[in-house]
Amino acid sequence: MDPVAALELRSVDLQSPRNNKQHHTQEMGLKRLIVRRGQLFTLQLGFNRPFQPQTDTISFVAETGPEPSELLGTRATFVLTRTRHGNVWSASDFTTDSSDSLQVSLFTPANAVIGPYTLKIEISQGQGHSVTYPLGTFILLFNPWSAEDDVYLPSEILLQEYIMRDYGFVYKGHERFITSWPWNFGQFEEDIIDICFEILNKSLYYLKNPSKDYSQRNNVVYVCRVVSAMINSNDDSGVLQGNWGEDYSQGVSPLEWNGSVAILRQWSARGGQPVKYGQCWVFASVMCTVMRCLGVPTRVISNFRSAHNVDRNLTIDTYYDQNAEMLPTQKQDKIWNFHVWNECWMIRKDLPPGYNGWQVLDPTPQQTSSGLFCCGPASVKAIKEGEVHLAYDTPFVYAEVNADEVIWLFRNGRAQEILVHNTSSIGKEISTKMVGSEQRQDITSSYKYPEGSPEERSVFMKASRKMLGPKRTSSSFLDLLGSGGFEGHPVRLQLHLARTPEWGQDLLLMLRVQRVPHRARLQGPIRLVVRFCAQALLHGGGTREPLWRHMMQLNLDFGKETQWPLLLPYSNYRNKLTDEKLIRVSGIAEFEETGRSMLVLKDISLEPPHLSIEVSERAEVGKVLRVHITLTNTLTVSLSNCTMVLEGSGLIDGQIVNNLGTLMAEHTIQIQLDLYPIKAGPRQLQVLISSNEVKEIKGYKDILVTPARAS
């Protein structure tokens, strides 16, 4: 062929299988090119003749967004050169052989805009003429393996957990009864990456100014805030609609989701219509899926007894009447039994040095931030040090883990007496899944110094001054605190369970009463009246109407410890609890001699039946895997309208749903089914059985799938 013929492109190989493996994206599939910024990838070009470096000039053009522009960083033009120069778009390291093909290495800067790109090649024909050929498309993601990227995480073990692991646990329940809730993140299911960018393209920022929004997608702080706002639907066509009531008839109860994939697919299939319904653990788990998919190391965090402090005064007030009933309040302040958010790992170039690393992001719609329902990123280090002036939303998160709780006795239409002032009852057992393990890790010490330590009180005072300013010095609460109203009581009261509480059984509690010797100003027996009340405890910290009351009169002599049994019959709570099956038993003791009162509390979590999952053989891609699921109804009532949902990325495409009918009391159901694993590696099968009576009977099985053996 004539060596001076114009160079023409004849073929393109984006080498997706090879590149995706090198960029840790092979789990998303090998058919299309998905790469991470700040890292080389290769492609092979075929021409009509051998490439002549001395005379042929080739330029590459990469574009993303609606109106690509070099000024906005959404368009890059770069010439093929021998060597690469710094952290810029480049095409280099090419190799030519005697044939007509050319192997080229492309490099994307570590601060490039993430998203779907089109790639073109321009071949100069001399005299200012050039011919353009499309090469194809690729998706560019954040790169936590690159030291130049703001999300760089220098630990392969942590990267395997916080980027590559597509299942995990959310911790729920109550600080004394923490349950691990398996969740299928599924960030590598083939369509999830497209849905993630669909989410960004439906945000209010994009709709207002698409080009500007795209240009800021190089900034992980910006992307996190957009996703945090888009997971809830309070302002926009976000992914999930929250529902903290108890009527889920228009959608799915938050307790009945097994994972993120079904939620994201439904949202996309219905054109961005919010999915019904979510609560905090659903919002945070879906955000974890999106951020891991985009390449940001992310984990799910549970904070037990989490304050929602609207007026930012760092105190949450709760009220009981003299019959020990917890009263509803008009205030928006509350203490959630638990609240779930995310942490994302990043460098914070927008903050002073020292606040890199884990950052809190909370997609649950609680407060607006810059006009939208989003929260974060707030540096965990800044929260621990009380640096509440640092962006974003640090005062709100600080209060979630550090507010004080003040419990009042409400009598004659007003709060008359402080029963308890707790400085350490909020922000307990802050938890996440342990790396490489099924265990729970307590990370409370990342958020605050030990309760009551000099450092903790010092940080609290620093944060208080910043959040409250001079007005802190005059409040009726502080006047009461200073009035000596907290002198010790002459007795100690404790409520404890006499046996394991199971749903469907009567509950037996013991009241333990003990005289405190060194507070014995009162001579002779002490007479007190104790009024008890039991109420269903709601996830948001409130309660329902009383379901049981009881009263007892006690006479206490010195040095005596006495116990009284309390029976709470099943018939009292049978139809009165929420799906979370929590009961608060409260008692108020009134001393006849002084007229003063004291409070005793016991929260009870009722155990649902347990299911077991067994697999009989070793698991192999494409080969039948038999699964045995067993559930015994240990309750005294039937479980009606039972439905089983199975999910597990790499094991099942989507979900398997079976209707099981009614399971009689004391009966066992055994289910056998066959799966055909799709992907090799560690996988998790999640099983949820829900019924009219108990919404959340969950189980899981970790399964190691081996690659298909050559036949």
XYZ file of C-alpha atoms in Angstrom:
711
model
C 0.000 0.000 0.000
C 1.144 3.548 -0.768
C 2.905 4.728 2.472
C 1.785 8.310 1.890
C -1.928 7.445 1.606
C -4.099 9.351 4.093
C -4.347 7.540 7.414
C -7.818 6.062 7.952
C -9.264 4.311 10.994
C -10.540 0.806 10.225
C -11.111 -0.808 13.644
C -11.221 -0.058 17.372
C -10.766 -2.376 20.354
C -11.392 -0.649 23.699
C -10.019 -3.781 25.436
C -12.761 -3.606 28.059
C -12.102 -7.018 29.692
C -8.418 -6.252 30.271
C -8.923 -2.607 31.303
C -11.868 -3.311 33.600
C -9.873 -5.953 35.479
C -6.965 -3.546 35.962
C -9.376 -0.815 37.151
C -11.281 -3.071 39.607
C -14.534 -2.725 37.656
C -14.784 -6.226 36.184
C -17.661 -6.991 38.580
C -19.748 -4.433 36.643
C -19.269 -6.497 33.500
C -16.666 -6.843 30.739
C -18.731 -5.748 27.734
C -18.199 -2.010 28.095
C -15.276 0.108 29.220
C -15.499 1.288 32.850
C -12.307 2.881 34.187
C -11.111 4.914 37.154
C -9.526 8.328 36.939
C -5.788 8.846 37.471
C -4.925 5.464 35.935
C -3.790 4.341 32.475
C -5.964 2.231 30.206
C -5.147 0.878 26.763
C -6.902 0.599 23.436
C -5.982 -0.808 20.057
C -6.562 1.086 16.809
C -6.444 -0.507 13.365
C -5.585 1.654 10.327
C -5.410 1.260 6.577
C -1.592 1.396 6.784
C 1.143 1.465 9.446
C 1.165 4.560 11.655
C 4.115 6.912 10.932
C 4.979 8.857 14.143
C 7.085 11.405 12.226
C 4.380 12.451 9.771
C 0.980 11.311 11.141
C -0.773 13.478 13.738
C -3.556 11.990 15.884
C -5.604 13.836 18.497
C -8.098 12.367 20.955
C -11.244 14.137 22.159
C -13.057 13.028 25.353
C -16.390 14.667 26.181
C -19.026 14.367 28.886
C -22.164 16.291 29.771
C -24.749 18.202 27.731
C -22.500 21.002 26.381
C -18.890 19.812 26.666
C -16.388 22.614 27.230
C -12.666 22.660 27.973
C -13.243 25.662 30.230
C -15.650 23.621 32.400
C -13.483 20.503 32.349
C -16.078 18.476 30.452
C -14.077 18.301 27.205
C -10.430 17.377 26.703
C -8.360 17.359 23.509
C -4.923 15.745 23.629
C -2.379 14.779 21.009
C -0.721 11.361 20.800
C 2.820 11.739 22.201
C 5.723 9.452 23.125
C 5.594 10.145 26.869
C 2.994 11.230 29.413
C 3.248 14.623 31.122
C 1.837 14.949 34.665
C -1.762 14.794 35.882
C -3.430 15.753 32.581
C -5.388 13.986 29.855
C -2.870 12.268 27.608
C -2.381 9.560 24.986
C 1.100 8.069 25.010
C 3.266 4.957 25.343
C 2.098 3.809 21.941
C 3.619 0.807 20.290
C 3.655 0.223 16.559
C 4.530 -3.007 14.905
C 4.963 -3.660 11.228
C 1.222 -4.228 10.930
C -1.459 -1.579 10.653
C -2.461 -1.566 14.337
C -1.478 0.804 17.096
C -1.638 0.136 20.875
C -2.171 3.385 22.845
C -2.246 4.151 26.583
C -4.744 6.809 27.644
C -4.487 8.620 30.965
C -7.250 10.554 32.725
C -6.279 13.070 35.419
C -7.066 12.135 39.030
C -9.288 15.228 39.306
C -11.292 14.598 36.103
C -15.083 14.885 36.031
C -16.664 11.456 36.609
C -19.392 10.133 34.330
C -20.112 8.678 30.878
C -17.746 9.927 28.152
C -17.633 9.732 24.382
C -14.185 9.257 22.853
C -13.265 10.417 19.333
C -10.094 10.518 17.300
C -9.080 13.300 14.895
C -6.576 12.408 12.168
C -4.853 15.371 10.575
C -4.857 15.290 6.776
C -2.550 18.337 6.265
C -3.439 21.900 5.190
C -5.627 22.270 8.293
C -7.911 19.395 7.310
C -8.750 16.551 9.659
C -11.134 13.605 9.762
C -12.964 12.608 12.952
C -13.838 9.005 13.859
C -15.875 7.908 16.907
C -14.017 5.371 19.070
C -16.835 4.557 21.468
C -17.861 5.387 25.013
C -16.471 4.779 28.482
C -17.510 5.493 32.065
C -15.053 7.258 34.381
C -15.241 6.728 38.157
C -13.478 7.959 41.299
C -10.293 6.005 42.028
C -9.543 5.159 45.676
C -6.520 3.128 44.460
C -4.832 6.299 43.110
C -2.731 8.375 45.512
C -3.611 11.484 43.485
C -7.391 11.074 43.900
C -9.241 12.812 46.753
C -10.814 9.467 47.718
C -7.469 7.612 47.973
C -7.588 4.894 50.653
C -4.136 3.297 51.121
C -5.248 -0.151 52.282
C -6.264 -3.040 50.036
C -8.118 -4.718 52.929
C -10.230 -1.578 53.478
C -10.822 -1.174 49.742
C -12.106 -4.728 49.514
C -14.587 -3.923 52.293
C -15.671 -0.379 51.454
C -15.646 -0.507 47.620
C -15.738 -4.140 46.484
C -17.982 -5.804 49.095
C -21.518 -5.859 47.688
C -23.283 -7.043 50.847
C -23.097 -6.182 54.513
C -25.055 -5.481 57.683
C -27.066 -2.627 59.116
C -27.355 -2.493 62.905
C -30.829 -1.837 64.258
C -33.002 -2.240 67.322
C -32.042 -0.740 70.650
C -28.761 -0.050 72.437
C -29.259 -3.133 74.642
C -30.687 -5.383 71.901
C -28.686 -4.631 68.774
C -29.666 -6.789 65.811
C -27.613 -7.229 62.650
C -29.724 -6.815 59.538
C -28.220 -8.296 56.329
C -28.375 -6.024 53.261
C -27.645 -6.615 49.595
C -25.867 -3.470 48.350
C -25.494 -4.905 44.837
C -23.425 -2.008 43.481
C -22.005 -4.141 40.661
C -25.274 -5.338 39.152
C -24.976 -4.341 35.491
C -27.560 -1.529 35.343
C -26.750 0.061 38.724
C -23.909 2.243 37.379
C -26.310 3.775 34.816
C -28.944 4.371 37.500
C -26.325 6.164 39.641
C -25.708 8.714 36.872
C -29.451 8.921 36.253
C -29.770 9.977 39.920
C -27.211 12.762 39.406
C -29.052 13.868 36.244
C -32.357 14.263 38.085
C -30.958 16.464 40.855
C -32.146 20.046 41.204
C -28.570 21.229 40.598
C -28.531 19.502 37.207
C -32.014 20.705 36.235
C -31.087 24.284 37.121
C -27.753 24.386 35.268
C -26.706 21.105 33.607
C -23.312 22.284 32.349
C -22.284 23.750 35.698
C -23.481 20.629 37.542
C -21.423 18.360 35.281
C -18.345 20.549 35.691
C -18.483 20.051 39.487
C -18.632 16.271 39.296
C -14.865 16.114 39.692
C -15.377 17.166 43.322
C -16.279 14.334 45.700
C -17.685 16.753 48.319
C -20.112 18.110 45.714
C -21.130 14.657 44.416
C -21.744 13.384 47.975
C -24.020 16.315 48.784
C -26.007 15.827 45.581
C -26.467 12.097 46.275
C -27.412 12.805 49.913
C -30.209 15.099 48.664
C -31.310 12.716 45.886
C -31.732 9.539 47.966
C -34.722 11.175 49.692
C -37.537 12.778 47.701
C -38.384 15.778 49.875
C -37.216 18.345 47.306
C -36.894 16.433 44.058
C -37.560 13.210 42.124
C -35.408 11.426 44.663
C -35.138 7.681 45.050
C -37.149 7.024 48.229
C -40.167 8.481 49.955
C -39.931 8.410 53.737
C -42.776 7.086 55.886
C -42.583 7.065 59.682
C -46.267 6.320 60.186
C -47.611 2.805 60.216
C -49.663 2.682 57.018
C -47.543 1.248 54.217
C -50.482 0.045 52.095
C -49.483 2.301 49.179
C -46.030 0.726 48.915
C -43.557 -1.548 50.693
C -42.868 -1.341 54.433
C -39.296 -0.159 55.103
C -38.826 -3.422 57.052
C -39.514 -5.544 53.974
C -36.590 -4.456 51.797
C -33.667 -6.884 51.523
C -31.347 -4.665 49.512
C -30.825 -1.618 47.310
C -31.075 -3.160 43.835
C -34.867 -3.614 43.747
C -35.331 -0.032 45.004
C -32.979 1.545 42.451
C -34.410 -0.495 39.576
C -37.987 0.414 40.475
C -37.072 4.108 40.709
C -35.438 4.015 37.270
C -38.150 1.904 35.597
C -40.846 4.349 36.715
C -39.035 7.368 35.351
C -37.719 8.717 38.635
C -40.884 8.346 40.690
C -39.935 7.999 44.383
C -40.129 4.436 45.707
C -42.415 3.884 48.705
C -41.176 3.579 51.459
C -37.908 4.243 53.271
C -36.662 4.935 56.775
C -33.145 5.781 57.892
C -31.519 2.363 57.346
C -33.017 2.115 53.844
C -31.866 5.638 52.866
C -28.337 5.009 54.160
C -28.019 1.543 52.597
C -29.108 2.813 49.174
C -26.643 5.715 49.458
C -23.902 3.202 50.315
C -24.692 1.323 47.089
C -24.512 4.501 44.981
C -21.287 5.829 46.525
C -19.435 2.477 46.366
C -20.560 2.156 42.749
C -19.167 5.625 41.934
C -15.864 4.680 43.596
C -16.083 6.419 46.987
C -15.193 4.215 50.017
C -18.414 4.134 52.043
C -19.803 2.400 55.113
C -23.124 2.357 56.983
C -23.166 3.667 60.570
C -25.802 3.139 63.287
C -26.073 5.529 66.233
C -28.188 4.230 69.111
C -30.281 6.772 71.046
C -29.724 9.397 68.384
C -30.835 12.960 69.092
C -32.742 15.051 66.576
C -32.120 18.480 68.063
C -34.006 21.013 65.942
C -33.445 24.127 68.071
C -29.711 23.358 68.455
C -29.758 23.929 72.234
C -28.023 20.555 72.862
C -30.820 19.330 75.152
C -33.729 17.023 74.351
C -36.706 17.262 76.723
C -39.044 14.334 77.380
C -42.079 14.370 79.657
C -43.845 11.842 81.911
C -46.984 12.349 83.950
C -47.420 11.135 87.539
C -48.921 7.861 86.240
C -45.607 7.111 84.469
C -47.050 7.655 81.000
C -44.593 9.119 78.491
C -46.378 12.097 76.974
C -46.388 13.244 73.359
C -44.722 16.600 72.793
C -45.361 19.374 70.309
C -41.622 19.909 69.933
C -39.838 18.449 66.928
C -36.910 17.381 69.114
C -36.767 13.628 69.615
C -34.474 10.747 70.507
C -34.567 7.988 67.886
C -34.021 4.456 69.235
C -31.361 4.311 66.540
C -30.492 6.347 63.486
C -28.462 5.232 60.477
C -26.213 7.362 58.259
C -23.155 6.925 56.034
C -19.476 7.688 56.259
C -17.541 8.383 53.051
C -13.736 8.535 52.915
C -12.152 11.612 51.325
C -9.660 14.445 51.558
C -11.304 17.738 52.632
C -9.448 20.426 50.692
C -12.219 22.874 51.679
C -11.308 22.557 55.401
C -8.163 23.373 57.408
C -5.622 20.511 57.652
C -6.486 17.593 59.932
C -10.074 16.817 58.920
C -9.520 14.276 56.134
C -10.771 10.693 56.357
C -14.278 9.590 57.294
C -17.052 12.123 56.741
C -20.700 11.813 57.842
C -23.348 11.951 55.108
C -26.983 11.478 56.018
C -29.580 11.046 53.254
C -32.534 10.738 55.675
C -34.574 13.968 55.362
C -34.361 15.542 58.828
C -33.059 19.087 58.274
C -32.433 21.309 55.292
C -28.861 22.272 54.417
C -28.380 25.176 51.999
C -32.111 24.912 51.286
C -32.200 21.172 50.470
C -32.805 18.075 52.556
C -29.271 16.736 52.690
C -26.633 16.449 55.383
C -22.836 16.460 55.209
C -20.100 15.802 54.564
C -19.239 16.535 58.207
C -15.766 15.466 59.325
C -15.882 12.797 62.058
C -12.696 14.343 63.502
C -14.385 17.774 63.651
C -17.367 16.213 65.480
C -15.063 14.602 68.049
C -13.201 17.869 68.646
C -16.373 20.008 68.819
C -15.311 22.094 65.785
C -18.946 22.688 64.903
C -18.196 25.747 62.718
C -16.668 23.540 60.000
C -18.758 22.616 56.938
C -21.108 20.864 56.406
C -23.887 20.439 59.017
C -21.436 19.583 61.800
C -23.602 21.110 64.602
C -26.522 18.860 63.659
C -24.413 15.683 63.687
C -22.599 16.797 66.864
C -25.975 17.050 68.648
C -27.038 13.616 67.336
C -24.256 11.986 69.362
C -23.747 14.470 72.213
C -26.975 16.205 73.282
C -28.090 15.942 76.921
C -31.422 14.360 77.816
C -33.664 16.050 80.378
C -36.689 14.092 81.649
C -39.432 16.141 83.303
C -42.396 15.294 85.526
C -45.425 16.991 83.996
C -48.144 17.842 86.500
C -51.026 20.315 86.545
C -50.388 21.429 82.996
C -46.684 22.196 83.307
C -43.224 20.668 83.729
C -42.697 20.783 87.493
C -39.718 18.635 88.368
C -36.624 17.298 86.653
C -36.621 13.545 87.149
C -33.365 12.852 85.316
C -30.628 14.874 83.635
C -28.602 12.462 81.495
C -25.338 13.744 80.049
C -24.360 10.360 78.640
C -27.556 8.683 77.403
C -27.375 9.927 73.793
C -24.971 8.651 71.139
C -24.511 5.063 72.350
C -22.939 2.004 70.709
C -22.093 3.772 67.431
C -21.658 0.763 65.157
C -20.542 -0.434 61.750
C -19.640 -3.780 60.213
C -16.123 -4.906 61.092
C -13.722 -5.130 58.148
C -13.510 -8.652 56.724
C -15.787 -10.047 59.416
C -19.454 -10.511 60.285
C -18.867 -8.906 63.692
C -20.111 -5.490 64.786
C -17.448 -2.835 65.433
C -18.091 -0.144 68.054
C -16.688 3.146 66.745
C -18.122 5.466 69.440
C -14.579 6.589 70.310
C -14.187 8.030 66.778
C -17.055 10.426 67.503
C -16.396 11.441 71.096
C -14.071 11.148 74.055
C -15.149 8.792 76.884
C -18.359 10.013 78.549
C -17.614 12.073 81.647
C -13.907 12.439 80.855
C -12.349 15.916 81.138
C -11.789 15.963 77.352
C -15.450 15.132 76.651
C -16.811 17.863 78.952
C -14.295 20.369 77.578
C -15.340 19.624 73.986
C -19.013 19.841 75.007
C -18.484 23.305 76.497
C -16.566 24.438 73.405
C -19.308 23.222 71.076
C -22.016 24.709 73.332
C -20.416 28.160 73.228
C -20.203 27.998 69.438
C -23.757 26.720 68.973
C -25.597 28.677 71.674
C -23.571 31.830 72.109
C -24.159 34.123 75.110
C -27.852 33.144 75.462
C -26.723 29.877 77.083
C -26.228 31.674 80.387
C -29.944 32.341 80.916
C -32.289 29.398 80.672
C -34.881 28.066 83.099
C -33.356 24.615 82.658
C -29.934 25.809 83.835
C -31.543 27.658 86.746
C -33.142 24.385 87.797
C -29.851 22.552 87.326
C -28.185 24.979 89.684
C -30.900 24.777 92.316
C -29.659 21.537 93.843
C -32.671 19.581 92.665
C -30.507 16.562 91.944
C -29.604 15.484 95.454
C -29.611 11.702 95.667
C -32.737 9.709 96.384
C -32.907 7.518 99.498
C -33.695 4.403 97.460
C -32.470 2.736 94.291
C -34.992 1.261 91.850
C -34.228 -1.190 89.017
C -36.442 -3.047 86.576
C -35.093 -6.217 84.996
C -36.474 -9.134 83.005
C -36.950 -12.424 84.830
C -36.914 -14.425 81.554
C -36.193 -13.949 77.848
C -38.976 -11.845 76.316
C -40.572 -13.591 73.337
C -43.344 -12.221 71.216
C -46.547 -14.102 71.988
C -45.591 -14.815 75.641
C -46.444 -13.061 78.913
C -43.574 -10.853 80.061
C -42.233 -11.233 83.592
C -40.277 -8.354 85.135
C -38.811 -7.865 88.584
C -38.683 -4.575 90.427
C -35.610 -4.469 92.659
C -35.751 -1.867 95.454
C -32.828 -1.026 97.721
C -32.332 1.555 100.523
C -29.265 3.726 100.022
C -27.589 3.882 103.500
C -25.587 7.124 103.159
C -28.706 9.017 102.141
C -30.519 8.094 105.312
C -31.646 11.463 106.597
C -35.104 9.922 106.784
C -35.497 7.805 109.913
C -37.636 4.677 110.000
C -39.403 3.020 107.058
C -39.797 4.880 103.788
C -43.200 4.742 102.171
C -43.515 5.102 98.439
C -46.159 4.625 95.772
C -44.939 3.285 92.415
C -47.141 3.666 89.331
C -46.201 1.667 86.238
C -47.127 2.106 82.617
C -46.212 0.124 79.483
C -46.338 1.649 76.005
C -45.324 0.582 72.515
C -42.050 2.346 71.737
C -41.847 3.909 68.291
C -38.685 4.109 66.181
C -38.760 7.907 66.481
C -38.538 7.697 70.276
C -42.211 8.454 70.949
C -44.796 6.046 72.349
C -48.350 4.879 71.745
C -51.239 4.927 74.191
C -50.646 2.914 77.398
C -51.286 -0.807 77.005
C -50.850 -1.782 80.675
C -50.885 -0.022 84.038
C -50.054 -1.180 87.539
C -49.651 0.397 90.974
C -47.974 -0.791 94.167
C -47.327 0.678 97.612
C -44.048 -0.160 99.333
C -42.675 0.220 102.848
C -38.887 0.009 103.006
C -36.788 -0.628 106.088
C -33.041 -0.004 106.360
C -30.571 -2.368 104.765
C -33.225 -4.303 102.953
C -33.266 -5.195 99.303
C -36.605 -6.447 98.092
C -37.947 -7.676 94.772
C -41.481 -7.606 93.414
C -42.648 -9.440 90.292
C -44.593 -7.616 87.580
C -46.533 -9.569 84.950
C -47.353 -7.975 81.611
C -49.780 -10.385 79.841
C -49.538 -11.099 76.115
C -53.217 -10.164 75.762
C -52.317 -6.596 76.779
C -49.784 -6.054 74.005
C -50.968 -8.499 71.323
C -52.289 -5.952 68.804
C -50.716 -2.862 70.315
C -47.070 -2.933 69.147
C -45.401 -1.536 66.047
C -43.581 -3.809 63.607
C -40.394 -3.283 65.618
C -41.860 -5.030 68.688
C -40.461 -2.683 71.353
C -42.118 -1.937 74.700
C -41.164 0.757 77.205
C -42.093 0.010 80.803
C -41.799 3.104 82.982
C -42.406 3.570 86.668
C -42.667 6.702 88.777
C -42.110 6.330 92.509
C -43.442 9.086 94.753
C -42.037 9.435 98.293
C -44.785 10.169 100.773
C -42.401 11.932 103.185
C -41.003 14.449 100.697
C -43.472 14.494 97.803
C -40.545 14.074 95.406
C -40.536 11.578 92.553
C -38.065 9.309 90.802
C -38.206 7.460 87.492
C -37.340 3.891 86.553
C -37.329 2.685 82.918
C -36.995 -0.617 81.088
C -37.132 -1.047 77.325
C -37.984 -4.534 76.076
C -37.295 -5.925 72.614
C -39.352 -9.001 71.748
C -37.534 -11.821 69.974
C -39.031 -12.949 66.657
C -38.714 -16.597 65.539
C -35.371 -17.538 63.944
C -34.870 -19.149 60.560
C -31.955 -21.318 59.465
C -30.399 -21.575 55.998
C -28.235 -24.466 54.854
C -26.580 -25.216 51.520
C -25.717 -28.804 50.753
C -22.912 -28.611 48.185
C -19.994 -26.379 47.295
C -21.133 -23.457 45.164
C -19.894 -23.097 41.595
C -20.823 -20.605 38.864
C -23.616 -21.988 36.666
C -23.998 -25.200 38.669
C -27.087 -26.022 40.708
C -26.887 -25.062 44.404
C -29.577 -26.536 46.636
C -30.718 -24.316 49.513
C -32.686 -25.534 52.561
C -34.574 -22.951 54.643
C -36.236 -23.918 57.939
C -38.536 -21.765 60.078
C -40.179 -22.903 63.312
C -43.020 -20.750 64.608
C -42.126 -20.601 68.298
C -45.009 -18.228 69.024
C -48.356 -19.133 70.561
C -50.196 -17.669 67.552
C -50.247 -18.505 63.848
C -48.262 -16.453 61.354
C -50.648 -15.593 58.523
C -49.997 -14.494 54.947
C -46.301 -15.453 55.070
C -44.162 -14.277 52.150
C -40.530 -15.213 51.544
C -38.157 -12.999 49.540
C -34.652 -14.163 48.566
C -31.968 -11.837 47.259
C -28.212 -11.947 46.779
C -26.011 -10.298 44.177
C -24.015 -12.853 42.215
C -26.366 -15.642 43.353
C -29.782 -14.493 42.092
C -30.713 -12.123 39.269
C -33.157 -9.812 41.044
C -35.370 -11.503 43.638
C -37.197 -14.793 44.224
C -40.603 -14.355 45.903
C -42.665 -17.247 47.332
C -46.017 -17.125 49.123
C -45.948 -19.591 52.024
C -49.506 -19.198 53.384
C -50.128 -19.659 57.124
C -47.642 -21.170 59.577
C -49.456 -22.557 62.625
C -48.131 -22.072 66.153
C -45.378 -24.540 67.122
C -45.200 -25.799 63.506
C -42.131 -25.902 61.256
C -41.933 -25.139 57.558
C -39.104 -26.449 55.384
C -38.399 -24.925 51.987
C -36.032 -26.331 49.404
C -35.018 -24.492 46.245
C -32.280 -24.474 43.630
C -30.053 -21.518 42.746
C -27.579 -21.165 39.886
C -24.783 -18.812 41.041
C -23.871 -16.134 38.481
C -20.554 -14.733 39.790
C -17.569 -16.210 41.594
C -16.262 -14.882 44.911
C -17.729 -14.318 48.399
C -21.509 -13.854 48.194
C -24.364 -13.537 50.661
C -27.871 -14.959 50.368
C -30.456 -12.838 52.206
C -33.806 -14.352 53.210
C -36.757 -12.365 54.567
C -40.000 -13.957 55.730
C -42.731 -11.493 56.617
C -46.238 -12.118 57.920
C -49.165 -10.070 59.179
C -48.024 -10.698 62.765
C -44.232 -10.374 62.462
C -42.783 -8.269 59.648
C -39.101 -9.092 59.904
C -37.882 -12.651 60.244
C -34.484 -12.375 58.564
C -31.619 -14.696 57.925
C -28.527 -14.866 55.754
C -25.921 -17.331 54.561
C -22.423 -16.452 53.393
C -21.509 -18.543 50.344
C -18.137 -18.746 48.595
C -18.733 -19.340 44.872
C -15.904 -20.901 42.862
C -15.408 -20.138 39.133
C -16.966 -22.558 36.650
C -14.699 -25.528 35.997
C -13.708 -26.133 32.399
C -15.733 -29.038 31.062
